[in-house]
mmCIF file of C-alpha atoms in Angstrom:
data_model
loop_
_atom_site.group_PDB
_atom_site.id
_atom_site.type_symbol
_atom_site.label_atom_id
_atom_site.label_comp_id
_atom_site.label_asym_id
_atom_site.label_seq_id
_atom_site.Cartn_x
_atom_site.Cartn_y
_atom_site.Cartn_z
ATOM 1 C CA MET A 1 0.000 0.000 0.000
ATOM 2 C CA SER A 2 1.269 3.451 -0.884
ATOM 3 C CA SER A 3 2.198 5.857 1.899
ATOM 4 C CA ILE A 4 -0.652 8.156 0.869
ATOM 5 C CA ALA A 5 -3.220 5.362 1.118
ATOM 6 C CA ALA A 6 -1.742 4.200 4.441
ATOM 7 C CA LYS A 7 -1.957 7.713 5.857
ATOM 8 C CA ALA A 8 -5.583 7.929 4.754
ATOM 9 C CA GLN A 9 -6.376 4.696 6.600
ATOM 10 C CA ILE A 10 -4.596 5.893 9.730
ATOM 11 C CA LYS A 11 -6.527 9.177 9.626
ATOM 12 C CA LYS A 12 -9.739 7.191 9.265
ATOM 13 C CA ALA A 13 -8.755 5.010 12.231
ATOM 14 C CA GLU A 14 -8.138 8.029 14.431
ATOM 15 C CA SER A 15 -11.521 9.420 13.428
ATOM 16 C CA PHE A 16 -13.225 6.159 14.429
ATOM 17 C CA LYS A 17 -11.349 6.188 17.727
ATOM 18 C CA THR A 18 -12.403 9.740 18.508
ATOM 19 C CA GLU A 19 -15.994 8.886 17.651
ATOM 20 C CA ALA A 20 -15.905 5.818 19.912
ATOM 21 C CA GLU A 21 -14.564 7.850 22.816
ATOM 22 C CA ALA A 22 -17.316 10.411 22.315
ATOM 23 C CA LYS A 23 -19.922 7.674 22.323
ATOM 24 C CA LEU A 24 -18.667 6.381 25.657
ATOM 25 C CA LYS A 25 -18.744 9.863 27.221
ATOM 26 C CA ALA A 26 -22.313 10.533 26.128
ATOM 27 C CA ARG A 27 -24.942 10.385 28.889
ATOM 28 C CA THR A 28 -27.843 8.007 28.565
ATOM 29 C CA TRP A 29 -31.018 7.738 30.629
ATOM 30 C CA PHE A 30 -32.286 4.274 29.750
ATOM 31 C CA GLN A 31 -30.748 0.811 29.955
ATOM 32 C CA SER A 32 -31.414 0.121 26.295
ATOM 33 C CA SER A 33 -29.690 3.337 25.310
ATOM 34 C CA THR A 34 -26.695 2.498 27.453
ATOM 35 C CA GLU A 35 -26.330 -0.916 25.852
ATOM 36 C CA GLN A 36 -26.616 0.610 22.404
ATOM 37 C CA LYS A 37 -23.919 3.111 23.331
ATOM 38 C CA TYR A 38 -21.526 0.299 24.200
ATOM 39 C CA GLU A 39 -22.505 -1.642 21.077
ATOM 40 C CA ASP A 40 -21.798 1.379 18.902
ATOM 41 C CA ALA A 41 -18.486 2.112 20.638
ATOM 42 C CA ALA A 42 -17.332 -1.496 20.274
ATOM 43 C CA GLU A 43 -18.180 -1.427 16.585
ATOM 44 C CA LEU A 44 -16.295 1.850 16.135
ATOM 45 C CA TYR A 45 -13.219 0.449 17.912
ATOM 46 C CA SER A 46 -13.334 -2.599 15.616
ATOM 47 C CA ARG A 47 -13.501 -0.357 12.566
ATOM 48 C CA CYS A 48 -10.688 1.703 14.025
ATOM 49 C CA ALA A 49 -8.600 -1.465 14.451
ATOM 50 C CA ASN A 50 -9.259 -2.558 10.880
ATOM 51 C CA ALA A 51 -8.207 0.817 9.537
ATOM 52 C CA TYR A 52 -5.027 0.840 11.622
ATOM 53 C CA LYS A 53 -4.260 -2.678 10.379
ATOM 54 C CA VAL A 54 -4.706 -1.698 6.742
ATOM 55 C CA GLY A 55 -2.519 1.335 7.440
ATOM 56 C CA GLY A 56 0.232 -0.890 8.790
ATOM 57 C CA LEU A 57 0.031 0.194 12.455
ATOM 58 C CA PHE A 58 -0.407 -3.244 13.990
ATOM 59 C CA VAL A 59 0.216 -2.362 17.642
ATOM 60 C CA GLU A 60 -2.372 0.420 17.469
ATOM 61 C CA ALA A 61 -4.746 -2.011 15.742
ATOM 62 C CA ALA A 62 -4.227 -4.560 18.513
ATOM 63 C CA GLU A 63 -4.918 -1.945 21.185
ATOM 64 C CA ALA A 64 -8.150 -0.915 19.439
ATOM 65 C CA TYR A 65 -9.249 -4.554 19.220
ATOM 66 C CA GLY A 66 -8.486 -4.776 22.932
ATOM 67 C CA LEU A 67 -10.772 -1.838 23.688
ATOM 68 C CA ALA A 68 -13.541 -3.460 21.655
ATOM 69 C CA SER A 69 -12.981 -6.727 23.513
ATOM 70 C CA ASP A 70 -13.211 -4.991 26.898
ATOM 71 C CA LEU A 71 -16.567 -3.485 25.978
ATOM 72 C CA HIS A 72 -17.939 -6.791 24.700
ATOM 73 C CA LEU A 73 -16.797 -8.614 27.825
ATOM 74 C CA ASP A 74 -17.254 -6.128 30.668
ATOM 75 C CA LYS A 75 -20.187 -4.015 29.514
ATOM 76 C CA LEU A 76 -22.155 -6.216 27.123
ATOM 77 C CA LYS A 77 -21.295 -9.693 28.500
ATOM 78 C CA GLN A 78 -20.750 -10.947 24.953
ATOM 79 C CA THR A 79 -18.022 -13.533 25.431
ATOM 80 C CA SER A 80 -18.057 -14.767 21.843
ATOM 81 C CA GLU A 81 -17.463 -11.305 20.400
ATOM 82 C CA ALA A 82 -14.913 -10.584 23.132
ATOM 83 C CA SER A 83 -12.876 -13.706 22.333
ATOM 84 C CA ARG A 84 -13.022 -12.926 18.605
ATOM 85 C CA ALA A 85 -11.650 -9.427 19.224
ATOM 86 C CA MET A 86 -8.927 -10.883 21.471
ATOM 87 C CA VAL A 87 -7.855 -13.269 18.721
ATOM 88 C CA ASP A 88 -7.698 -10.379 16.258
ATOM 89 C CA ALA A 89 -5.668 -8.359 18.763
ATOM 90 C CA GLY A 90 -3.256 -11.241 19.261
ATOM 91 C CA ALA A 91 -2.774 -11.636 15.517
ATOM 92 C CA CYS A 92 -1.914 -7.947 15.216
ATOM 93 C CA TYR A 93 0.557 -8.098 18.105
ATOM 94 C CA LYS A 94 2.137 -11.140 16.487
ATOM 95 C CA LYS A 95 2.387 -9.293 13.184
ATOM 96 C CA ALA A 96 4.180 -6.487 15.021
ATOM 97 C CA SER A 97 6.549 -9.025 16.656
ATOM 98 C CA ALA A 98 5.119 -8.068 20.057
ATOM 99 C CA THR A 99 4.986 -11.725 21.010
ATOM 100 C CA THR A 100 4.679 -11.237 24.784
ATOM 101 C CA GLU A 101 1.521 -9.194 24.294
ATOM 102 C CA ALA A 102 0.233 -11.679 21.695
ATOM 103 C CA VAL A 103 0.652 -14.590 24.088
ATOM 104 C CA ASP A 104 -1.079 -12.732 26.929
ATOM 105 C CA VAL A 105 -4.096 -11.893 24.756
ATOM 106 C CA TYR A 106 -4.280 -15.407 23.290
ATOM 107 C CA LYS A 107 -4.282 -16.931 26.779
ATOM 108 C CA LYS A 108 -7.223 -14.739 27.795
ATOM 109 C CA ALA A 109 -9.061 -15.793 24.649
ATOM 110 C CA ILE A 110 -8.387 -19.473 25.409
ATOM 111 C CA THR A 111 -10.048 -19.101 28.803
ATOM 112 C CA LEU A 112 -13.159 -17.580 27.220
ATOM 113 C CA LEU A 113 -13.253 -20.199 24.463
ATOM 114 C CA CYS A 114 -12.963 -23.060 26.949
ATOM 115 C CA ASP A 115 -15.722 -21.569 29.098
ATOM 116 C CA ALA A 116 -17.915 -21.423 25.987
ATOM 117 C CA GLY A 117 -17.129 -25.032 25.044
ATOM 118 C CA ARG A 118 -15.298 -24.026 21.858
ATOM 119 C CA LEU A 119 -12.421 -26.389 22.530
ATOM 120 C CA THR A 120 -11.189 -26.748 18.961
ATOM 121 C CA ASN A 121 -10.716 -22.990 18.678
ATOM 122 C CA ALA A 122 -8.982 -22.964 22.053
ATOM 123 C CA ALA A 123 -6.694 -25.790 20.909
ATOM 124 C CA LYS A 124 -5.726 -23.871 17.765
ATOM 125 C CA LEU A 125 -4.764 -20.855 19.858
ATOM 126 C CA SER A 126 -2.792 -22.962 22.317
ATOM 127 C CA LYS A 127 -0.888 -24.482 19.397
ATOM 128 C CA GLU A 128 -0.222 -21.009 18.015
ATOM 129 C CA ILE A 129 1.207 -19.940 21.370
ATOM 130 C CA ALA A 130 3.370 -23.069 21.371
ATOM 131 C CA GLU A 131 4.716 -22.156 17.940
ATOM 132 C CA ILE A 132 5.576 -18.676 19.195
ATOM 133 C CA PHE A 133 7.503 -20.085 22.160
ATOM 134 C CA GLU A 134 9.221 -22.641 19.928
ATOM 135 C CA SER A 135 10.342 -19.963 17.455
ATOM 136 C CA GLU A 136 11.762 -17.919 20.335
ATOM 137 C CA GLY A 137 13.759 -20.822 21.761
ATOM 138 C CA GLN A 138 11.592 -21.477 24.815
ATOM 139 C CA PRO A 139 11.041 -25.252 24.608
ATOM 140 C CA VAL A 140 9.666 -25.723 28.135
ATOM 141 C CA GLU A 141 6.847 -23.247 27.530
ATOM 142 C CA ALA A 142 6.297 -24.586 24.004
ATOM 143 C CA ILE A 143 5.949 -28.154 25.289
ATOM 144 C CA GLU A 144 3.421 -27.062 27.897
ATOM 145 C CA CYS A 145 1.270 -25.350 25.266
ATOM 146 C CA TYR A 146 1.538 -28.209 22.762
ATOM 147 C CA GLU A 147 0.407 -30.569 25.519
ATOM 148 C CA GLN A 148 -2.545 -28.313 26.330
ATOM 149 C CA ALA A 149 -3.481 -28.131 22.656
ATOM 150 C CA GLY A 150 -3.279 -31.902 22.340
ATOM 151 C CA GLU A 151 -5.537 -32.416 25.340
ATOM 152 C CA LEU A 152 -8.107 -29.978 23.956
ATOM 153 C CA TYR A 153 -8.040 -31.649 20.538
ATOM 154 C CA SER A 154 -8.487 -35.042 22.198
ATOM 155 C CA MET A 155 -11.565 -33.799 24.036
ATOM 156 C CA GLU A 156 -13.064 -32.980 20.631
ATOM 157 C CA ASP A 157 -11.955 -36.381 19.264
ATOM 158 C CA SER A 158 -9.672 -34.674 16.757
ATOM 159 C CA LYS A 159 -7.125 -37.479 16.743
ATOM 160 C CA SER A 160 -4.905 -36.305 13.906
ATOM 161 C CA HIS A 161 -4.424 -32.844 15.402
ATOM 162 C CA ALA A 162 -3.839 -34.323 18.863
ATOM 163 C CA SER A 163 -1.208 -36.659 17.409
ATOM 164 C CA SER A 164 0.599 -33.811 15.676
ATOM 165 C CA CYS A 165 0.830 -32.001 19.021
ATOM 166 C CA SER A 166 2.172 -35.131 20.738
ATOM 167 C CA ALA A 167 4.773 -35.468 17.995
ATOM 168 C CA LYS A 168 5.910 -31.892 18.622
ATOM 169 C CA VAL A 169 6.161 -32.554 22.351
ATOM 170 C CA ALA A 170 8.300 -35.623 21.651
ATOM 171 C CA GLU A 171 10.489 -33.714 19.192
ATOM 172 C CA LEU A 172 11.130 -30.820 21.565
ATOM 173 C CA SER A 173 11.591 -33.079 24.602
ATOM 174 C CA SER A 174 14.300 -35.049 22.833
ATOM 175 C CA ALA A 175 16.028 -32.367 20.779
ATOM 176 C CA ALA A 176 15.405 -28.949 22.359
ATOM 177 C CA LEU A 177 15.360 -29.461 26.121
ATOM 178 C CA ASP A 178 18.606 -29.208 28.064
ATOM 179 C CA PRO A 179 19.002 -31.853 29.319
ATOM 180 C CA PRO A 180 16.823 -33.839 26.902
ATOM 181 C CA ASP A 181 13.974 -35.975 28.230
ATOM 182 C CA PHE A 182 14.533 -39.029 26.055
ATOM 183 C CA LEU A 183 12.282 -41.290 28.099
ATOM 184 C CA LYS A 184 9.296 -38.983 27.735
ATOM 185 C CA ALA A 185 9.922 -38.678 24.008
ATOM 186 C CA ALA A 186 10.324 -42.432 23.591
ATOM 187 C CA GLY A 187 7.030 -43.080 25.364
ATOM 188 C CA LEU A 188 5.224 -40.575 23.178
ATOM 189 C CA TYR A 189 6.669 -41.995 19.961
ATOM 190 C CA GLU A 190 5.684 -45.500 20.992
ATOM 191 C CA GLU A 191 2.140 -44.364 21.760
ATOM 192 C CA LEU A 192 1.921 -42.562 18.427
ATOM 193 C CA GLY A 193 3.046 -45.711 16.643
ATOM 194 C CA LYS A 194 0.483 -47.841 18.444
ATOM 195 C CA ASN A 195 -2.264 -45.386 17.531
ATOM 196 C CA CYS A 196 -1.266 -45.639 13.881
ATOM 197 C CA LEU A 197 -1.698 -49.404 13.974
ATOM 198 C CA ASP A 198 -5.339 -48.895 14.952
ATOM 199 C CA SER A 199 -6.019 -47.116 11.664
ATOM 200 C CA ALA A 200 -5.939 -48.776 8.254
ATOM 201 C CA LEU A 201 -4.956 -45.453 6.695
ATOM 202 C CA LEU A 202 -2.154 -44.688 9.149
ATOM 203 C CA LYS A 203 -0.699 -48.110 9.992
ATOM 204 C CA PHE A 204 2.207 -47.680 7.576
ATOM 205 C CA ASN A 205 3.316 -44.613 9.569
ATOM 206 C CA ALA A 206 3.810 -46.707 12.696
ATOM 207 C CA LYS A 207 7.292 -47.918 11.768
ATOM 208 C CA GLY A 208 8.521 -44.326 11.521
ATOM 209 C CA TYR A 209 7.422 -43.576 15.073
ATOM 210 C CA PHE A 210 8.858 -46.896 16.294
ATOM 211 C CA LEU A 211 12.209 -45.928 14.769
ATOM 212 C CA GLN A 212 12.109 -42.620 16.624
ATOM 213 C CA CYS A 213 11.307 -44.417 19.868
ATOM 214 C CA VAL A 214 14.304 -46.746 19.484
ATOM 215 C CA LEU A 215 16.599 -43.822 18.652
ATOM 216 C CA CYS A 216 15.514 -42.029 21.828
ATOM 217 C CA HIS A 217 16.402 -45.051 23.964
ATOM 218 C CA LEU A 218 19.768 -45.431 22.222
ATOM 219 C CA ALA A 219 20.507 -41.719 22.623
ATOM 220 C CA ASN A 220 19.699 -42.191 26.296
ATOM 221 C CA GLY A 221 22.420 -44.867 26.431
ATOM 222 C CA ASP A 222 19.986 -47.723 27.042
ATOM 223 C CA ALA A 223 20.425 -50.406 24.394
ATOM 224 C CA ILE A 224 18.485 -52.889 26.531
ATOM 225 C CA ALA A 225 15.365 -50.714 26.518
ATOM 226 C CA ALA A 226 15.838 -50.205 22.786
ATOM 227 C CA MET A 227 15.976 -53.975 22.216
ATOM 228 C CA GLN A 228 12.894 -54.547 24.379
ATOM 229 C CA CYS A 229 11.005 -51.967 22.311
ATOM 230 C CA GLN A 230 12.243 -53.556 19.101
ATOM 231 C CA GLN A 231 10.888 -56.929 20.172
ATOM 232 C CA ARG A 232 7.602 -55.393 21.280
ATOM 233 C CA PHE A 233 7.163 -53.583 17.975
ATOM 234 C CA GLN A 234 7.798 -56.762 16.010
ATOM 235 C CA SER A 235 5.031 -58.514 17.935
ATOM 236 C CA MET A 236 2.601 -55.641 17.373
ATOM 237 C CA ASP A 237 3.423 -55.013 13.697
ATOM 238 C CA TYR A 238 4.392 -58.154 11.823
ATOM 239 C CA GLY A 239 5.824 -56.178 8.919
ATOM 240 C CA TYR A 240 8.060 -54.050 11.111
ATOM 241 C CA GLY A 241 10.949 -56.501 11.414
ATOM 242 C CA ASP A 242 11.416 -56.719 7.636
ATOM 243 C CA SER A 243 10.896 -53.001 7.009
ATOM 244 C CA ARG A 244 13.792 -50.651 6.306
ATOM 245 C CA GLU A 245 13.160 -48.938 9.649
ATOM 246 C CA GLY A 246 13.023 -52.210 11.566
ATOM 247 C CA LYS A 247 16.250 -53.511 10.040
ATOM 248 C CA PHE A 248 17.946 -50.158 10.631
ATOM 249 C CA CYS A 249 17.018 -50.259 14.312
ATOM 250 C CA ALA A 250 18.204 -53.871 14.661
ATOM 251 C CA ASP A 251 21.553 -53.018 13.065
ATOM 252 C CA LEU A 252 21.988 -49.924 15.230
ATOM 253 C CA ILE A 253 21.275 -51.842 18.415
ATOM 254 C CA GLU A 254 23.763 -54.532 17.421
ATOM 255 C CA CYS A 255 26.465 -51.942 16.714
ATOM 256 C CA VAL A 256 25.878 -50.237 20.042
ATOM 257 C CA GLU A 257 25.946 -53.530 21.935
ATOM 258 C CA GLN A 258 29.192 -54.515 20.167
ATOM 259 C CA PHE A 259 30.701 -51.007 20.590
ATOM 260 C CA ASP A 260 31.255 -51.073 16.840
ATOM 261 C CA ALA A 261 31.769 -47.444 15.810
ATOM 262 C CA ASP A 262 32.817 -48.309 12.256
ATOM 263 C CA GLY A 263 29.820 -50.574 11.788
ATOM 264 C CA PHE A 264 27.557 -47.859 13.180
ATOM 265 C CA ALA A 265 28.855 -45.360 10.609
ATOM 266 C CA THR A 266 28.335 -47.851 7.796
ATOM 267 C CA VAL A 267 24.771 -48.623 8.876
ATOM 268 C CA CYS A 268 23.907 -44.913 9.004
ATOM 269 C CA PHE A 269 25.496 -44.287 5.620
ATOM 270 C CA GLU A 270 23.627 -47.140 3.942
ATOM 271 C CA TYR A 271 20.287 -46.093 5.409
ATOM 272 C CA ASP A 272 20.832 -42.454 4.431
ATOM 273 C CA ARG A 273 21.527 -43.461 0.825
ATOM 274 C CA VAL A 274 17.986 -44.856 0.506
ATOM 275 C CA SER A 275 16.004 -42.839 3.078
ATOM 276 C CA LYS A 276 17.523 -39.411 3.671
ATOM 277 C CA LEU A 277 18.051 -38.749 7.358
ATOM 278 C CA ASP A 278 16.286 -35.601 8.550
ATOM 279 C CA ALA A 279 17.744 -33.145 11.055
ATOM 280 C CA TRP A 280 16.110 -34.772 14.087
ATOM 281 C CA LYS A 281 17.301 -38.297 13.233
ATOM 282 C CA THR A 282 20.787 -37.019 12.434
ATOM 283 C CA SER A 283 20.931 -35.270 15.796
ATOM 284 C CA MET A 284 19.796 -38.395 17.653
ATOM 285 C CA LEU A 285 22.227 -40.624 15.766
ATOM 286 C CA TYR A 286 25.075 -38.268 16.581
ATOM 287 C CA LYS A 287 24.193 -38.574 20.270
ATOM 288 C CA VAL A 288 24.145 -42.386 19.898
ATOM 289 C CA LYS A 289 27.500 -42.259 18.125
ATOM 290 C CA MET A 290 28.975 -40.284 21.013
ATOM 291 C CA THR A 291 27.889 -42.936 23.509
ATOM 292 C CA VAL A 292 29.654 -45.582 21.419
ATOM 293 C CA MET A 293 32.776 -43.451 20.924
ATOM 294 C CA ASP A 294 32.930 -42.582 24.614
ATOM 295 C CA THR A 295 32.785 -46.264 25.500
ATOM 296 C CA THR A 296 35.558 -47.150 23.044
ATOM 297 C CA GLY A 297 37.664 -44.149 24.071
ATOM 298 C CA GLY A 298 37.233 -42.367 20.762
ATOM 299 C CA GLY A 299 34.940 -39.563 21.877
ATOM 300 C CA GLY A 300 35.509 -36.139 20.394
ATOM 301 C CA GLY A 301 34.360 -32.644 21.103
ATOM 302 C CA ASP A 302 30.898 -31.279 20.661
ATOM 303 C CA GLU A 303 29.670 -30.532 17.143
ATOM 304 C CA GLU A 304 26.873 -28.305 15.966
ATOM 305 C CA ASP A 305 23.735 -30.184 14.929
ATOM 306 C CA ASP A 306 23.825 -28.631 11.457
ATOM 307 C CA ASP A 307 27.348 -29.997 10.846
ATOM 308 C CA VAL A 308 27.094 -33.526 12.213
ATOM 309 C CA ASP A 309 29.495 -36.236 11.067
ATOM 310 C CA LEU A 310 28.172 -39.771 11.538
ATOM 311 C CA THR A 311 31.157 -41.437 9.851
#
């Protein structure tokens, strides 16, 4: 938008704001008139917010949405409209990179949405907060919000969305926390794999989650737990043992048990040639490699996750 058009929108926003303030100052003698005054003021603040947003002033837009929300909630007792205005305010704060304010507003909206039984909407907001925390390097807070989102999705029987939240919790628990919580992640990956086996459409995804579970146990330095999981997965999913993931896990466990660093590197290389290792798997395998190297006396210094050498 051109600067001239933006300035016109900002001028319009300020006009709406002035009009809303005048509405609120006006005296009324009847209850119906008072309610109408608040309705009109809330509408003017919403129009003010929209104009500020179009003009590129996102913080001012968020503040105007907040004023509209306050009127809907405190004066008119309209929780649905109040939560909608809060969500709009949060989106504007987020656009302005005012993430602390965005999170605060979103949390207030979640409370209203839960009270109104709109759990799916509340779950979406909780997930959005989690994504904000994750992007800002706050894994503990992100995990908490992903867990909340997953619980809310589960209450609405939205299994796929709940599973995606559990997967994020497992990912962050194993790769972002310091120290990592490998046991929590392993348990979540195993549960996700089991859930896949209950669905004809998703059963082929189970082996991927089972692989992640085994990697978590190996990264935790527990080859015995990894082997127990491997055996359990083979009994639950008869195709797992012959799958690329199942064979990869079996070979990794054998290398770890034999303290075979060279064999471990070869197994990783061969698997990566066919199924490219993503960043999470590479990070976990590097941690497994370090446990083997430490045991054989060949441990090296720390390496950055984006420059990991598994050979």
